[in-house]
């Protein structure tokens, strides 16, 4: 009897244990099912995606995964990347050595002897060595690098990854964009890099830099495109790719590559003390320059003969146009193409050959790349009306604009300035290209005009949209708008047109 009870109890325990095990197994399976489902959703929608089904119509976030390795790209590209070593002659002044009053003070021959060997015209020459990088662009041995790597070099040595050395010659240089083309000779076929499309780059894409930082040949670093179209004040054609791929002294002239191993930039500039901030010249900008250097040894750029400036919000409002549409002509050089065509200061250029102009940099780049002698169609706004001019592109030449260093004296008027007619004598004295308006010749430092930012040398062109060409007109207009807010439209040396507001 009691044996039967024991058997029944054991049977019940067995059932309970089996049921518990089944429950645990089912629980684990359900947990794994839920976990697998969440993981899948994270993989599909990106790490910031919500795993809930509340927003079923949202599109998956397309993410670019970190490459498992850059080794294949580095192995493919490195043979065409070169180390550049240059030697240039530099001069330094010696400390002057005098032997007067010494034991040979009366011996001209001994003095001549010592002066010859110790003074040597107060200068000494020494050899300065520097390092850089570059990359081969065709099997003929043409190599792209930076101008500052090879400028003023007496000797250029190029070393390939296989440690083969060559003497190189300079084919051409362009200091304006800091680009240079050099060449080596080899009877055998040389490795080359293909050029990519820098316009297709997107911020956040992976890039690889190869070069010789601090002389460490063929160093490979990786990063992303941090920004495009950077203007850093290095020259008139600033248009840099910013990257956080490690770039150091010696990387200059080396390639910045996309993940296909194509050159999309030339590493050029780093910010001192700024870790992870490097700049590369876009290959699409360099391509045309390199072609000109290869064909002609120098670069010819187009020129209209105008000074232009962007349209900030206040000037856009003053001219009653939408902001960002066009650039303002602040000066026209007499006898140059724009002047011959009829373009004037205060014209607003909106298009060139049908292409919209949204900034001074855009116009400068378009014109620079146009062939000399080519006729272009320029759309402008003048007094709110559109006009079209045909202009023949000339060759750009670099010039220097002098700056004002002093001002005339005079008693300030009711807004705190004194003006004079812009005579030819005053224009020559201040090196002013403007022909119309009145010039500010004195200013009260505590007056309204000074507080608004007007300075001596400014040329007032309009007040509240009324033209001012003489002191009489200036006085008449000022009397008409007494006790009213003033919009003073003026021209400023090296600043172009400026709108100054003086409140009531």
Tab-separated table of C-alpha atoms in Angstrom:
chain	number	residue	atom	x	y	z
A	1	UNK	CA	0.000	0.000	0.000
A	2	UNK	CA	2.565	2.444	1.061
A	3	UNK	CA	4.687	1.365	-1.899
A	4	UNK	CA	1.867	2.438	-4.251
A	5	UNK	CA	1.692	5.897	-2.572
A	6	UNK	CA	5.427	6.386	-2.975
A	7	UNK	CA	5.172	5.461	-6.662
A	8	UNK	CA	2.337	7.968	-7.187
A	9	UNK	CA	4.304	10.772	-5.526
A	10	UNK	CA	7.348	10.054	-7.708
A	11	UNK	CA	5.163	10.079	-10.799
A	12	UNK	CA	3.729	13.495	-9.880
A	13	UNK	CA	7.246	14.917	-9.265
A	14	UNK	CA	8.383	13.601	-12.624
A	15	UNK	CA	5.435	15.292	-14.351
A	16	UNK	CA	6.149	18.583	-12.545
A	17	UNK	CA	9.858	18.469	-13.457
A	18	UNK	CA	9.099	17.653	-17.096
A	19	UNK	CA	6.502	20.443	-17.260
A	20	UNK	CA	8.999	22.907	-15.734
A	21	UNK	CA	11.690	21.928	-18.216
A	22	UNK	CA	9.274	22.364	-21.113
A	23	UNK	CA	8.289	25.793	-19.765
A	24	UNK	CA	11.940	26.860	-19.439
A	25	UNK	CA	12.750	25.635	-22.943
A	26	UNK	CA	9.729	27.430	-24.402
A	27	UNK	CA	10.688	30.579	-22.515
A	28	UNK	CA	14.223	30.479	-23.857
A	29	UNK	CA	12.913	29.923	-27.385
A	30	UNK	CA	10.538	32.873	-27.103
A	31	UNK	CA	13.303	35.070	-25.689
A	32	UNK	CA	15.638	34.096	-28.518
A	33	UNK	CA	12.877	34.768	-31.023
A	34	UNK	CA	12.290	38.254	-29.635
A	35	UNK	CA	16.031	38.944	-29.361
A	36	UNK	CA	16.668	37.775	-32.916
A	37	UNK	CA	13.805	39.944	-34.142
A	38	UNK	CA	15.190	43.061	-32.409
A	39	UNK	CA	18.696	42.433	-33.684
A	40	UNK	CA	17.406	42.099	-37.215
A	41	UNK	CA	15.529	45.346	-36.940
A	42	UNK	CA	18.593	47.163	-35.615
A	43	UNK	CA	20.665	45.764	-38.480
A	44	UNK	CA	18.002	46.772	-41.025
A	45	UNK	CA	17.192	50.207	-39.670
A	46	UNK	CA	20.461	51.358	-38.173
A	47	UNK	CA	21.524	51.820	-34.570
A	48	UNK	CA	19.156	54.752	-34.050
A	49	UNK	CA	16.051	52.958	-35.405
A	50	UNK	CA	13.057	52.250	-33.147
A	51	UNK	CA	12.228	48.528	-33.023
A	52	UNK	CA	8.505	49.150	-32.436
A	53	UNK	CA	6.009	48.687	-35.240
A	54	UNK	CA	4.289	52.020	-34.528
A	55	UNK	CA	5.857	53.615	-37.624
A	56	UNK	CA	5.712	50.882	-40.243
A	57	UNK	CA	6.110	53.295	-43.175
A	58	UNK	CA	9.494	54.683	-42.073
A	59	UNK	CA	12.336	53.809	-44.437
A	60	UNK	CA	15.441	51.983	-43.192
A	61	UNK	CA	18.441	54.220	-42.510
A	62	UNK	CA	21.149	53.444	-45.035
A	63	UNK	CA	24.451	53.148	-43.194
A	64	UNK	CA	27.990	52.609	-44.458
A	65	UNK	CA	29.730	50.061	-42.302
A	66	UNK	CA	33.326	50.466	-41.220
A	67	UNK	CA	35.489	48.578	-43.743
A	68	UNK	CA	36.921	45.383	-42.326
A	69	UNK	CA	40.314	46.351	-43.737
A	70	UNK	CA	42.003	48.976	-45.901
A	71	UNK	CA	44.838	46.615	-46.781
A	72	UNK	CA	43.681	45.779	-50.316
A	73	UNK	CA	43.277	49.458	-51.175
A	74	UNK	CA	46.655	50.347	-49.662
A	75	UNK	CA	48.379	47.501	-51.492
A	76	UNK	CA	46.842	48.568	-54.796
A	77	UNK	CA	47.517	52.319	-54.474
A	78	UNK	CA	50.869	52.541	-52.664
A	79	UNK	CA	53.136	51.634	-55.624
A	80	UNK	CA	52.023	54.815	-57.454
A	81	UNK	CA	52.549	57.082	-54.418
A	82	UNK	CA	56.024	58.615	-54.269
A	83	UNK	CA	58.281	60.170	-51.680
A	84	UNK	CA	59.756	63.494	-52.824
A	85	UNK	CA	63.032	64.810	-51.426
A	86	UNK	CA	64.210	68.273	-52.446
A	87	UNK	CA	67.357	70.336	-51.987
A	88	UNK	CA	67.343	74.109	-52.318
A	89	UNK	CA	69.961	76.784	-51.744
A	90	UNK	CA	69.254	79.282	-48.988
A	91	UNK	CA	71.261	82.294	-47.899
A	92	UNK	CA	71.849	83.764	-44.487
A	93	UNK	CA	73.753	86.837	-43.377
A	94	UNK	CA	76.986	86.449	-41.436
A	95	UNK	CA	77.827	88.549	-38.444
A	96	UNK	CA	80.111	91.294	-39.675
A	97	UNK	CA	83.675	90.913	-38.415
A	98	UNK	CA	85.867	93.989	-38.175
A	99	UNK	CA	89.624	93.928	-37.544
A	100	UNK	CA	90.226	97.631	-37.086
A	101	UNK	CA	92.409	98.472	-34.117
A	102	UNK	CA	93.954	95.003	-34.021
A	103	UNK	CA	97.478	93.893	-34.710
A	104	UNK	CA	96.870	94.209	-38.463
A	105	UNK	CA	95.097	97.594	-38.405
A	106	UNK	CA	97.707	99.174	-40.606
A	107	UNK	CA	98.182	96.167	-42.877
A	108	UNK	CA	95.719	96.416	-45.771
A	109	UNK	CA	96.732	93.040	-47.195
A	110	UNK	CA	96.068	91.230	-43.904
A	111	UNK	CA	92.734	93.028	-43.484
A	112	UNK	CA	91.743	92.030	-47.019
A	113	UNK	CA	92.722	88.439	-46.230
A	114	UNK	CA	90.574	88.235	-43.090
A	115	UNK	CA	87.629	90.056	-44.654
A	116	UNK	CA	87.695	87.708	-47.626
A	117	UNK	CA	87.584	84.538	-45.568
A	118	UNK	CA	85.417	85.670	-42.665
A	119	UNK	CA	82.978	88.224	-44.071
A	120	UNK	CA	82.365	87.078	-47.657
A	121	UNK	CA	79.876	89.910	-48.346
A	122	UNK	CA	78.137	89.181	-45.051
A	123	UNK	CA	76.286	86.154	-46.523
A	124	UNK	CA	76.597	82.402	-46.469
A	125	UNK	CA	74.837	79.785	-48.529
A	126	UNK	CA	73.575	76.509	-47.152
A	127	UNK	CA	71.573	73.582	-48.479
A	128	UNK	CA	68.021	73.215	-47.203
A	129	UNK	CA	66.356	69.824	-47.481
A	130	UNK	CA	62.642	69.111	-47.346
A	131	UNK	CA	60.251	66.211	-47.800
A	132	UNK	CA	56.904	65.777	-49.488
A	133	UNK	CA	54.718	63.333	-51.361
A	134	UNK	CA	53.161	62.935	-54.781
A	135	UNK	CA	51.470	60.401	-57.051
A	136	UNK	CA	51.999	59.167	-60.616
A	137	UNK	CA	49.129	59.945	-62.999
A	138	UNK	CA	50.329	58.295	-66.218
A	139	UNK	CA	52.839	55.765	-67.471
A	140	UNK	CA	55.007	58.538	-68.970
A	141	UNK	CA	56.083	59.470	-65.444
A	142	UNK	CA	54.074	62.629	-64.723
A	143	UNK	CA	53.655	63.212	-60.988
A	144	UNK	CA	51.244	65.585	-59.242
A	145	UNK	CA	52.344	67.272	-56.016
A	146	UNK	CA	52.077	70.604	-54.201
A	147	UNK	CA	53.882	73.701	-55.428
A	148	UNK	CA	55.333	74.373	-51.973
A	149	UNK	CA	56.992	70.938	-52.043
A	150	UNK	CA	59.151	71.685	-55.104
A	151	UNK	CA	59.267	75.493	-55.328
A	152	UNK	CA	62.807	76.946	-55.693
A	153	UNK	CA	64.339	73.456	-55.612
A	154	UNK	CA	67.795	72.879	-57.073
A	155	UNK	CA	67.356	69.115	-57.073
A	156	UNK	CA	64.326	66.844	-56.806
A	157	UNK	CA	64.623	63.156	-55.987
A	158	UNK	CA	61.655	60.796	-56.269
A	159	UNK	CA	61.570	57.449	-54.460
A	160	UNK	CA	59.004	54.753	-55.243
A	161	UNK	CA	57.718	52.083	-52.873
A	162	UNK	CA	60.129	49.562	-54.433
A	163	UNK	CA	62.936	51.933	-53.292
A	164	UNK	CA	63.873	52.815	-56.856
A	165	UNK	CA	65.147	56.413	-57.073
A	166	UNK	CA	64.773	58.964	-59.879
A	167	UNK	CA	65.802	62.532	-60.570
A	168	UNK	CA	62.751	64.613	-61.438
A	169	UNK	CA	62.254	67.803	-63.439
A	170	UNK	CA	59.602	70.454	-62.899
A	171	UNK	CA	57.130	70.638	-65.788
A	172	UNK	CA	55.062	73.485	-64.377
A	173	UNK	CA	53.819	75.158	-61.187
A	174	UNK	CA	50.705	77.086	-60.173
A	175	UNK	CA	51.230	78.996	-56.899
A	176	UNK	CA	47.608	80.218	-56.898
A	177	UNK	CA	46.328	76.701	-56.222
A	178	UNK	CA	49.564	75.282	-54.751
A	179	UNK	CA	49.830	72.633	-57.465
A	180	UNK	CA	52.863	71.412	-59.390
A	181	UNK	CA	53.610	68.819	-62.050
A	182	UNK	CA	56.965	67.033	-62.151
A	183	UNK	CA	58.252	64.168	-64.295
A	184	UNK	CA	60.542	61.168	-64.021
A	185	UNK	CA	61.850	58.919	-66.805
A	186	UNK	CA	61.745	55.127	-66.827
A	187	UNK	CA	61.955	52.712	-69.739
A	188	UNK	CA	59.614	50.343	-67.937
A	189	UNK	CA	55.926	50.878	-67.309
A	190	UNK	CA	55.202	52.840	-64.134
A	191	UNK	CA	52.286	52.257	-61.749
A	192	UNK	CA	49.585	54.931	-61.915
A	193	UNK	CA	46.566	56.077	-59.925
A	194	UNK	CA	43.200	56.734	-61.529
A	195	UNK	CA	41.483	60.063	-60.911
A	196	UNK	CA	38.013	60.035	-59.399
A	197	UNK	CA	35.151	62.531	-59.171
A	198	UNK	CA	35.446	64.836	-56.169
A	199	UNK	CA	32.030	66.358	-56.890
A	200	UNK	CA	30.462	62.975	-56.123
A	201	UNK	CA	31.961	62.923	-52.624
A	202	UNK	CA	29.576	63.104	-49.694
A	203	UNK	CA	30.284	64.261	-46.172
A	204	UNK	CA	30.805	61.211	-43.974
A	205	UNK	CA	32.279	58.970	-46.681
A	206	UNK	CA	35.453	57.043	-45.945
A	207	UNK	CA	38.737	58.274	-47.441
A	208	UNK	CA	42.357	57.129	-47.236
A	209	UNK	CA	45.512	59.282	-47.247
A	210	UNK	CA	48.895	57.913	-48.305
A	211	UNK	CA	52.142	59.847	-47.990
A	212	UNK	CA	55.427	60.325	-46.167
A	213	UNK	CA	54.735	62.226	-42.931
A	214	UNK	CA	58.012	63.189	-41.250
A	215	UNK	CA	59.802	61.077	-43.870
A	216	UNK	CA	57.970	57.859	-42.933
A	217	UNK	CA	57.390	56.564	-46.456
A	218	UNK	CA	54.023	55.198	-47.563
A	219	UNK	CA	52.176	55.791	-44.336
A	220	UNK	CA	48.489	54.914	-44.711
A	221	UNK	CA	45.797	56.678	-42.656
A	222	UNK	CA	42.015	56.607	-42.918
A	223	UNK	CA	39.179	58.923	-41.985
A	224	UNK	CA	36.040	60.498	-43.357
A	225	UNK	CA	35.114	63.540	-45.408
A	226	UNK	CA	34.394	66.110	-42.702
A	227	UNK	CA	33.224	68.910	-45.010
A	228	UNK	CA	33.376	70.136	-48.610
A	229	UNK	CA	33.959	73.554	-50.145
A	230	UNK	CA	35.997	74.887	-47.241
A	231	UNK	CA	37.322	78.458	-47.618
A	232	UNK	CA	40.302	78.972	-45.312
A	233	UNK	CA	41.829	82.175	-46.665
A	234	UNK	CA	44.799	80.617	-48.422
A	235	UNK	CA	44.074	82.170	-51.823
A	236	UNK	CA	41.472	83.265	-54.364
A	237	UNK	CA	40.586	79.698	-55.376
A	238	UNK	CA	39.900	78.178	-51.950
A	239	UNK	CA	37.660	75.121	-52.294
A	240	UNK	CA	39.024	72.443	-49.996
A	241	UNK	CA	37.903	69.005	-48.876
A	242	UNK	CA	38.203	68.771	-45.095
A	243	UNK	CA	39.097	65.367	-43.650
A	244	UNK	CA	40.021	63.855	-40.310
A	245	UNK	CA	42.361	61.320	-41.938
A	246	UNK	CA	45.692	61.962	-40.244
A	247	UNK	CA	47.789	64.392	-42.312
A	248	UNK	CA	51.171	65.677	-41.134
A	249	UNK	CA	54.213	67.519	-42.551
A	250	UNK	CA	55.498	65.359	-45.396
A	251	UNK	CA	52.001	64.318	-46.524
A	252	UNK	CA	51.804	67.417	-48.734
A	253	UNK	CA	51.158	66.459	-52.348
A	254	UNK	CA	50.037	62.935	-51.535
A	255	UNK	CA	46.694	61.504	-52.672
A	256	UNK	CA	43.408	61.394	-50.811
A	257	UNK	CA	41.604	58.300	-52.089
A	258	UNK	CA	38.020	57.085	-52.119
A	259	UNK	CA	37.181	53.463	-51.346
A	260	UNK	CA	37.654	52.546	-55.016
A	261	UNK	CA	41.285	53.638	-54.815
A	262	UNK	CA	40.677	56.706	-57.000
A	263	UNK	CA	42.290	60.068	-56.264
A	264	UNK	CA	39.654	62.558	-55.149
A	265	UNK	CA	41.987	65.092	-53.524
A	266	UNK	CA	45.578	66.256	-53.032
A	267	UNK	CA	46.557	66.584	-49.371
A	268	UNK	CA	47.825	70.127	-48.890
A	269	UNK	CA	47.230	71.940	-45.603
A	270	UNK	CA	46.947	71.156	-41.918
A	271	UNK	CA	45.936	73.469	-39.097
A	272	UNK	CA	48.757	73.818	-36.592
A	273	UNK	CA	47.636	72.313	-33.310
A	274	UNK	CA	44.352	71.133	-34.803
A	275	UNK	CA	44.177	67.365	-34.523
A	276	UNK	CA	42.000	65.696	-37.100
A	277	UNK	CA	41.744	68.758	-39.339
A	278	UNK	CA	43.374	68.475	-42.745
A	279	UNK	CA	42.552	69.927	-46.157
A	280	UNK	CA	42.885	68.532	-49.673
A	281	UNK	CA	42.521	70.188	-53.082
A	282	UNK	CA	39.577	68.567	-54.942
A	283	UNK	CA	40.798	66.578	-57.918
A	284	UNK	CA	38.132	68.160	-60.151
A	285	UNK	CA	39.726	71.558	-59.480
A	286	UNK	CA	43.227	70.174	-60.046
A	287	UNK	CA	42.421	68.249	-63.218
A	288	UNK	CA	42.229	71.245	-65.580
A	289	UNK	CA	45.243	72.917	-63.981
A	290	UNK	CA	47.361	69.787	-64.351
A	291	UNK	CA	46.338	69.526	-68.022
A	292	UNK	CA	47.492	73.124	-68.632
A	293	UNK	CA	50.768	72.536	-66.807
A	294	UNK	CA	51.369	69.437	-68.912
A	295	UNK	CA	50.665	71.253	-72.197
A	296	UNK	CA	52.044	74.733	-71.528
A	297	UNK	CA	54.052	74.680	-68.290
A	298	UNK	CA	51.869	77.388	-66.741
A	299	UNK	CA	48.213	78.249	-66.159
A	300	UNK	CA	46.163	80.834	-68.035
A	301	UNK	CA	42.973	82.052	-66.383
A	302	UNK	CA	40.062	84.062	-67.693
A	303	UNK	CA	39.431	87.644	-66.581
A	304	UNK	CA	36.495	90.046	-66.806
A	305	UNK	CA	38.159	93.091	-65.267
A	306	UNK	CA	35.772	93.574	-62.362
A	307	UNK	CA	35.837	93.461	-58.588
A	308	UNK	CA	32.892	91.574	-57.122
A	309	UNK	CA	31.423	90.843	-53.724
A	310	UNK	CA	28.726	88.645	-52.238
A	311	UNK	CA	25.310	90.050	-51.414
A	312	UNK	CA	24.642	89.932	-47.664
A	313	UNK	CA	21.088	90.236	-46.403
A	314	UNK	CA	21.221	94.005	-45.894
A	315	UNK	CA	22.447	94.726	-49.438
A	316	UNK	CA	19.951	92.243	-50.907
A	317	UNK	CA	17.200	94.120	-49.101
A	318	UNK	CA	18.598	97.464	-50.236
A	319	UNK	CA	18.593	96.384	-53.890
A	320	UNK	CA	15.194	94.701	-53.424
A	321	UNK	CA	16.329	91.285	-54.616
A	322	UNK	CA	16.193	87.857	-53.049
A	323	UNK	CA	19.275	87.009	-50.996
A	324	UNK	CA	21.856	84.701	-52.532
A	325	UNK	CA	20.868	85.496	-56.116
A	326	UNK	CA	23.834	87.045	-57.829
A	327	UNK	CA	26.988	88.950	-56.929
A	328	UNK	CA	27.511	92.698	-56.775
A	329	UNK	CA	29.978	94.472	-59.080
A	330	UNK	CA	31.893	96.846	-56.816
A	331	UNK	CA	34.443	98.091	-59.362
A	332	UNK	CA	35.065	97.966	-63.109
A	333	UNK	CA	38.588	98.384	-64.473
A	334	UNK	CA	38.693	100.880	-67.363
A	335	UNK	CA	39.543	99.329	-70.712
A	336	UNK	CA	39.035	95.738	-69.548
A	337	UNK	CA	36.397	93.370	-71.007
A	338	UNK	CA	33.507	94.209	-68.648
A	339	UNK	CA	34.038	97.946	-69.129
A	340	UNK	CA	34.091	97.590	-72.906
A	341	UNK	CA	30.861	95.580	-72.794
A	342	UNK	CA	29.062	98.206	-70.697
A	343	UNK	CA	28.963	96.610	-67.241
A	344	UNK	CA	29.004	99.163	-64.400
A	345	UNK	CA	29.530	99.267	-60.639
A	346	UNK	CA	26.361	98.331	-58.699
A	347	UNK	CA	25.305	95.897	-61.429
A	348	UNK	CA	24.296	92.520	-60.023
A	349	UNK	CA	25.521	89.517	-62.028
A	350	UNK	CA	22.958	86.703	-61.878
A	351	UNK	CA	24.043	84.332	-64.666
A	352	UNK	CA	26.964	83.594	-66.947
A	353	UNK	CA	26.249	81.500	-70.037
A	354	UNK	CA	22.977	80.466	-68.416
A	355	UNK	CA	24.598	79.194	-65.217
A	356	UNK	CA	23.262	80.785	-62.039
A	357	UNK	CA	25.756	82.698	-59.898
A	358	UNK	CA	25.235	82.342	-56.149
A	359	UNK	CA	28.594	83.570	-54.827
A	360	UNK	CA	31.741	85.456	-55.789
A	361	UNK	CA	33.709	82.215	-55.564
A	362	UNK	CA	31.413	80.542	-58.089
A	363	UNK	CA	31.827	83.365	-60.609
A	364	UNK	CA	35.588	83.543	-60.091
A	365	UNK	CA	35.956	79.806	-60.684
A	366	UNK	CA	33.771	79.775	-63.805
A	367	UNK	CA	35.547	82.723	-65.421
A	368	UNK	CA	39.012	81.429	-64.489
A	369	UNK	CA	38.338	78.134	-66.263
A	370	UNK	CA	37.111	79.802	-69.460
A	371	UNK	CA	39.408	80.129	-72.423
A	372	UNK	CA	40.952	83.485	-73.238
A	373	UNK	CA	39.167	85.077	-76.198
A	374	UNK	CA	35.918	83.218	-75.572
A	375	UNK	CA	32.677	85.222	-75.727
A	376	UNK	CA	30.276	84.739	-72.826
A	377	UNK	CA	26.758	85.952	-72.114
A	378	UNK	CA	26.362	87.715	-68.758
A	379	UNK	CA	22.960	88.468	-67.212
A	380	UNK	CA	22.820	91.410	-64.820
A	381	UNK	CA	20.241	93.340	-62.818
A	382	UNK	CA	20.474	97.123	-63.025
A	383	UNK	CA	17.944	99.247	-61.160
A	384	UNK	CA	15.701	96.199	-60.926
A	385	UNK	CA	15.756	95.509	-64.683
A	386	UNK	CA	17.535	92.605	-66.370
A	387	UNK	CA	20.142	93.277	-69.050
A	388	UNK	CA	22.346	90.909	-71.045
A	389	UNK	CA	25.919	91.667	-72.147
A	390	UNK	CA	28.299	89.778	-74.409
A	391	UNK	CA	31.811	89.883	-72.969
A	392	UNK	CA	35.079	88.585	-74.413
A	393	UNK	CA	37.227	86.852	-71.791
A	394	UNK	CA	40.752	88.277	-71.371
A	395	UNK	CA	43.833	86.834	-69.668
A	396	UNK	CA	44.018	87.359	-65.929
A	397	UNK	CA	47.031	89.227	-64.562
A	398	UNK	CA	47.719	89.723	-60.871
A	399	UNK	CA	47.691	93.318	-59.660
A	400	UNK	CA	48.164	95.143	-56.388
A	401	UNK	CA	45.744	97.626	-54.886
A	402	UNK	CA	47.232	100.314	-52.666
A	403	UNK	CA	45.563	101.178	-49.379
A	404	UNK	CA	44.894	104.536	-47.783
A	405	UNK	CA	47.173	105.564	-44.949
A	406	UNK	CA	45.839	108.947	-43.865
A	407	UNK	CA	42.777	111.227	-43.966
A	408	UNK	CA	42.044	114.894	-44.381
A	409	UNK	CA	40.847	117.102	-41.555
A	410	UNK	CA	37.554	118.969	-41.304
A	411	UNK	CA	34.558	119.848	-39.110
A	412	UNK	CA	31.885	117.127	-38.860
A	413	UNK	CA	28.222	117.772	-39.788
A	414	UNK	CA	24.997	116.817	-37.959
A	415	UNK	CA	25.524	113.035	-38.278
A	416	UNK	CA	29.161	113.379	-37.321
A	417	UNK	CA	31.043	113.419	-40.633
A	418	UNK	CA	32.459	115.902	-43.126
A	419	UNK	CA	32.512	115.132	-46.823
A	420	UNK	CA	34.233	116.510	-49.907
A	421	UNK	CA	33.705	116.194	-53.630
A	422	UNK	CA	35.565	113.237	-55.079
A	423	UNK	CA	37.997	115.202	-57.251
A	424	UNK	CA	40.709	113.603	-59.390
A	425	UNK	CA	43.317	114.941	-56.941
A	426	UNK	CA	41.647	113.255	-53.956
A	427	UNK	CA	41.158	110.069	-55.970
A	428	UNK	CA	44.878	109.984	-56.782
A	429	UNK	CA	45.854	110.736	-53.197
A	430	UNK	CA	43.766	107.873	-51.852
A	431	UNK	CA	44.240	105.581	-54.859
A	432	UNK	CA	40.474	105.413	-55.409
A	433	UNK	CA	38.984	103.884	-58.545
A	434	UNK	CA	35.476	105.255	-57.905
A	435	UNK	CA	34.499	108.288	-59.989
A	436	UNK	CA	31.243	109.412	-58.356
A	437	UNK	CA	30.128	110.160	-54.823
A	438	UNK	CA	31.388	112.194	-51.891
A	439	UNK	CA	34.300	111.114	-49.735
A	440	UNK	CA	34.264	111.132	-45.941
A	441	UNK	CA	37.251	113.277	-44.933
A	442	UNK	CA	36.622	113.686	-41.196
A	443	UNK	CA	34.561	111.985	-38.532
A	444	UNK	CA	33.427	112.727	-35.003
A	445	UNK	CA	34.371	109.655	-32.930
A	446	UNK	CA	31.304	110.250	-30.726
A	447	UNK	CA	28.864	110.902	-33.579
A	448	UNK	CA	26.113	108.766	-35.096
A	449	UNK	CA	28.131	107.921	-38.215
A	450	UNK	CA	31.120	106.635	-36.236
A	451	UNK	CA	28.828	104.535	-34.074
A	452	UNK	CA	27.284	103.032	-37.217
A	453	UNK	CA	30.725	102.138	-38.612
A	454	UNK	CA	31.498	104.854	-41.162
A	455	UNK	CA	35.228	105.626	-41.441
A	456	UNK	CA	37.365	108.253	-43.223
A	457	UNK	CA	37.849	107.372	-46.874
A	458	UNK	CA	34.370	105.880	-47.308
A	459	UNK	CA	32.638	107.118	-50.458
A	460	UNK	CA	28.929	107.834	-50.030
A	461	UNK	CA	26.956	106.931	-53.157
A	462	UNK	CA	23.334	107.079	-52.013
A	463	UNK	CA	21.224	108.067	-49.007
A	464	UNK	CA	17.822	106.383	-48.726
A	465	UNK	CA	18.020	105.382	-52.414
A	466	UNK	CA	18.728	108.978	-53.523
A	467	UNK	CA	21.895	109.463	-55.556
A	468	UNK	CA	24.685	111.601	-54.089
A	469	UNK	CA	27.393	112.846	-56.472
A	470	UNK	CA	28.409	116.184	-54.955
A	471	UNK	CA	28.569	117.859	-51.558
A	472	UNK	CA	25.564	120.002	-52.557
A	473	UNK	CA	23.485	116.906	-53.368
A	474	UNK	CA	24.639	115.294	-50.129
A	475	UNK	CA	23.468	118.318	-48.112
A	476	UNK	CA	20.142	118.541	-49.950
A	477	UNK	CA	19.357	114.859	-49.451
A	478	UNK	CA	20.403	114.972	-45.806
A	479	UNK	CA	18.053	117.918	-45.207
A	480	UNK	CA	15.159	116.055	-46.858
A	481	UNK	CA	15.497	113.039	-44.585
A	482	UNK	CA	16.021	114.858	-41.295
A	483	UNK	CA	14.706	112.999	-38.263
A	484	UNK	CA	14.360	109.803	-40.303
A	485	UNK	CA	16.374	106.560	-40.239
A	486	UNK	CA	19.168	106.610	-42.816
A	487	UNK	CA	20.272	103.875	-45.212
A	488	UNK	CA	23.681	105.062	-46.410
A	489	UNK	CA	25.006	103.122	-49.389
A	490	UNK	CA	28.768	103.591	-49.687
A	491	UNK	CA	31.920	102.209	-51.270
A	492	UNK	CA	34.856	101.193	-49.099
A	493	UNK	CA	38.397	100.409	-50.225
A	494	UNK	CA	39.012	96.641	-50.082
A	495	UNK	CA	35.499	96.203	-48.746
A	496	UNK	CA	33.412	96.968	-51.814
A	497	UNK	CA	29.879	98.235	-51.383
A	498	UNK	CA	28.576	98.508	-47.833
A	499	UNK	CA	25.172	99.453	-46.438
A	500	UNK	CA	25.289	101.433	-43.181
A	501	UNK	CA	22.119	102.051	-41.190
A	502	UNK	CA	21.815	105.073	-38.895
A	503	UNK	CA	18.691	104.995	-36.722
A	504	UNK	CA	16.602	108.090	-36.070
